[in-house]
Amino acid sequence: MDRGRVAVYAAAAVIVAVTVLSGPAVGLVDLTTPRYDMSGLGEGSVAVDEVDLPASVSLDRGYQSRSYYLTVPDARVRLAAVDGKPTVAYGIDIPALGYSRSTTHFLRDGDAGWASLSLREDTFAEDAVDADRYEGELSLVVRDSNGKSVVANRTVPVEVRE
């Protein structure tokens, strides 16, 4: 038997064996263990000393493209103390475009000092952008044992750049 055929049969055998051993019939191996312990998320407390939100946001036309890319600079927050697993969400709303996006960042015991919070770049179709400038609102929201609280809000210009 040639090596290529042996490699194919060996790979198929490994796939079948892992599927059977981790499946509901046998259940010998659990491959679904989370990488992060989600229990207690949003519980605890966080003390925020200072927040630095960007002054502007941009919608840049892509190079040789018919789309625009929304770029939101990172927010910076200085945490005085973190107890438990509170979360902080950084978001932007652009009502004129019907757009809203936020990202949740997970904190843990002992996190203190400056932290950078980011939002991923997003894409808009060329026909969705019809003005030279929009108004957006950046927000920073903390969730902890006391509930949800807005730590910072800022109205920012969203500059459209060709």
Coordinates of C-alpha atoms in Angstrom, one line a residue:
M1 CA 0.0 0.0 0.0
D2 CA 1.4 3.4 -0.9
R3 CA 2.0 6.2 1.7
G4 CA -0.6 8.6 0.3
R5 CA -3.4 6.0 0.8
V6 CA -2.2 5.2 4.3
A7 CA -2.2 8.9 5.3
V8 CA -5.8 9.3 4.0
Y9 CA -7.0 6.2 5.9
A10 CA -5.1 7.3 9.1
A11 CA -6.6 10.8 8.9
A12 CA -10.1 9.4 8.4
A13 CA -9.6 7.0 11.3
V14 CA -8.6 9.9 13.6
I15 CA -11.6 12.0 12.6
V16 CA -14.0 9.1 13.2
A17 CA -12.4 8.2 16.5
V18 CA -12.5 11.8 17.9
T19 CA -16.1 12.2 16.7
V20 CA -17.3 9.0 18.4
L21 CA -15.3 9.6 21.6
S22 CA -16.6 13.1 22.0
G23 CA -20.1 12.5 20.8
P24 CA -23.3 12.1 22.9
A25 CA -23.3 8.3 22.5
V26 CA -19.9 7.8 24.3
G27 CA -19.1 11.2 25.8
L28 CA -15.6 10.1 26.9
V29 CA -14.0 13.3 25.9
D30 CA -15.4 16.8 26.3
L31 CA -14.1 19.2 23.6
T32 CA -16.5 22.0 24.5
T33 CA -14.8 23.3 27.6
P34 CA -14.8 27.1 27.4
R35 CA -11.4 28.9 27.4
Y36 CA -12.8 31.6 29.7
D37 CA -14.8 31.0 32.8
M38 CA -18.1 32.9 32.1
S39 CA -19.6 32.5 35.5
G40 CA -20.0 35.8 37.4
L41 CA -19.6 38.0 34.4
G42 CA -20.9 41.5 35.0
E43 CA -20.6 41.0 38.7
G44 CA -18.2 42.8 41.1
S45 CA -17.2 46.4 41.0
V46 CA -15.0 48.7 39.1
A47 CA -13.8 52.2 40.0
V48 CA -13.1 54.4 37.0
D49 CA -10.8 57.4 37.6
E50 CA -10.5 58.9 34.1
V51 CA -11.8 58.4 30.6
D52 CA -10.3 59.6 27.4
L53 CA -12.7 59.3 24.4
P54 CA -11.5 60.3 20.9
A55 CA -12.4 63.7 19.6
S56 CA -13.5 62.5 16.1
V57 CA -14.2 59.5 14.0
S58 CA -13.7 59.0 10.3
L59 CA -15.3 57.4 7.3
D60 CA -12.5 56.9 4.7
R61 CA -13.1 55.8 1.2
G62 CA -11.2 52.6 0.4
Y63 CA -8.3 52.7 -2.0
Q64 CA -9.8 51.9 -5.5
S65 CA -12.9 50.8 -3.8
R66 CA -16.6 51.6 -3.7
S67 CA -16.9 51.4 0.0
Y68 CA -16.1 53.5 3.1
Y69 CA -14.4 52.3 6.2
L70 CA -15.4 53.5 9.6
T71 CA -12.4 54.0 11.8
V72 CA -13.0 54.7 15.5
P73 CA -9.9 55.5 17.6
D74 CA -9.4 53.6 20.8
A75 CA -10.8 54.9 24.0
R76 CA -8.6 54.9 27.1
V77 CA -9.8 54.4 30.6
R78 CA -7.9 54.5 33.9
L79 CA -9.2 51.8 36.3
A80 CA -8.5 52.5 40.0
A81 CA -9.7 49.1 41.2
V82 CA -11.4 46.0 39.8
D83 CA -13.1 43.4 42.0
G84 CA -14.8 40.4 40.4
K85 CA -15.7 40.3 36.7
P86 CA -17.3 43.5 35.7
T87 CA -17.5 44.5 32.0
V88 CA -17.1 47.7 30.1
A89 CA -18.6 48.3 26.7
Y90 CA -17.3 50.9 24.2
G91 CA -19.7 51.9 21.5
I92 CA -20.6 54.3 18.8
D93 CA -24.0 55.3 17.4
I94 CA -24.5 57.2 14.1
P95 CA -28.3 57.8 13.9
A96 CA -28.2 59.4 10.4
L97 CA -26.8 56.1 9.1
G98 CA -28.9 53.9 11.3
Y99 CA -25.6 52.5 12.7
S100 CA -24.8 51.3 16.1
R101 CA -21.9 49.1 17.3
S102 CA -20.3 48.3 20.6
T103 CA -17.7 45.9 21.9
T104 CA -17.6 44.4 25.4
H105 CA -14.3 44.2 27.2
F106 CA -14.0 41.8 30.2
L107 CA -12.3 42.9 33.3
R108 CA -11.0 40.7 36.1
D109 CA -9.7 41.0 39.7
G110 CA -6.7 43.2 40.1
D111 CA -6.9 45.0 36.7
A112 CA -5.8 48.5 37.4
G113 CA -4.2 51.3 35.5
W114 CA -4.8 52.4 31.9
A115 CA -6.6 50.2 29.5
S116 CA -7.3 50.7 25.8
L117 CA -10.7 49.8 24.5
S118 CA -11.1 49.3 20.8
L119 CA -13.8 49.0 18.1
R120 CA -13.1 47.0 14.9
E121 CA -13.2 48.8 11.6
D122 CA -16.5 48.5 9.8
T123 CA -17.5 48.9 6.1
F124 CA -20.2 51.0 4.5
A125 CA -21.4 50.7 0.9
E126 CA -20.8 53.7 -1.3
D127 CA -24.5 54.5 -1.7
A128 CA -25.0 54.5 2.1
V129 CA -22.8 57.5 2.6
D130 CA -24.3 60.7 1.1
A131 CA -23.0 63.5 3.3
D132 CA -19.6 65.1 4.1
R133 CA -20.1 64.8 7.8
Y134 CA -22.3 63.0 10.4
E135 CA -22.8 63.3 14.1
G136 CA -21.9 60.3 16.2
E137 CA -22.1 59.5 19.8
L138 CA -19.4 57.5 21.6
S139 CA -20.2 55.9 24.9
L140 CA -18.5 53.9 27.7
V141 CA -20.9 51.7 29.8
V142 CA -19.9 49.7 32.9
R143 CA -21.9 46.6 34.0
D144 CA -21.2 45.4 37.5
S145 CA -23.2 44.2 40.6
N146 CA -24.8 47.7 40.8
G147 CA -26.2 47.3 37.3
K148 CA -25.5 49.3 34.1
S149 CA -24.0 52.8 34.3
V150 CA -22.9 55.2 31.7
V151 CA -19.4 56.3 32.5
A152 CA -18.8 58.6 29.6
N153 CA -20.7 60.0 26.5
R154 CA -19.3 62.3 23.8
T155 CA -20.9 63.6 20.6
V156 CA -18.2 63.5 17.9
P157 CA -18.0 64.5 14.3
V158 CA -17.8 61.7 11.8
E159 CA -15.7 63.1 9.0
V160 CA -16.2 61.6 5.5
R161 CA -12.9 61.6 3.7
E162 CA -12.5 60.8 0.0

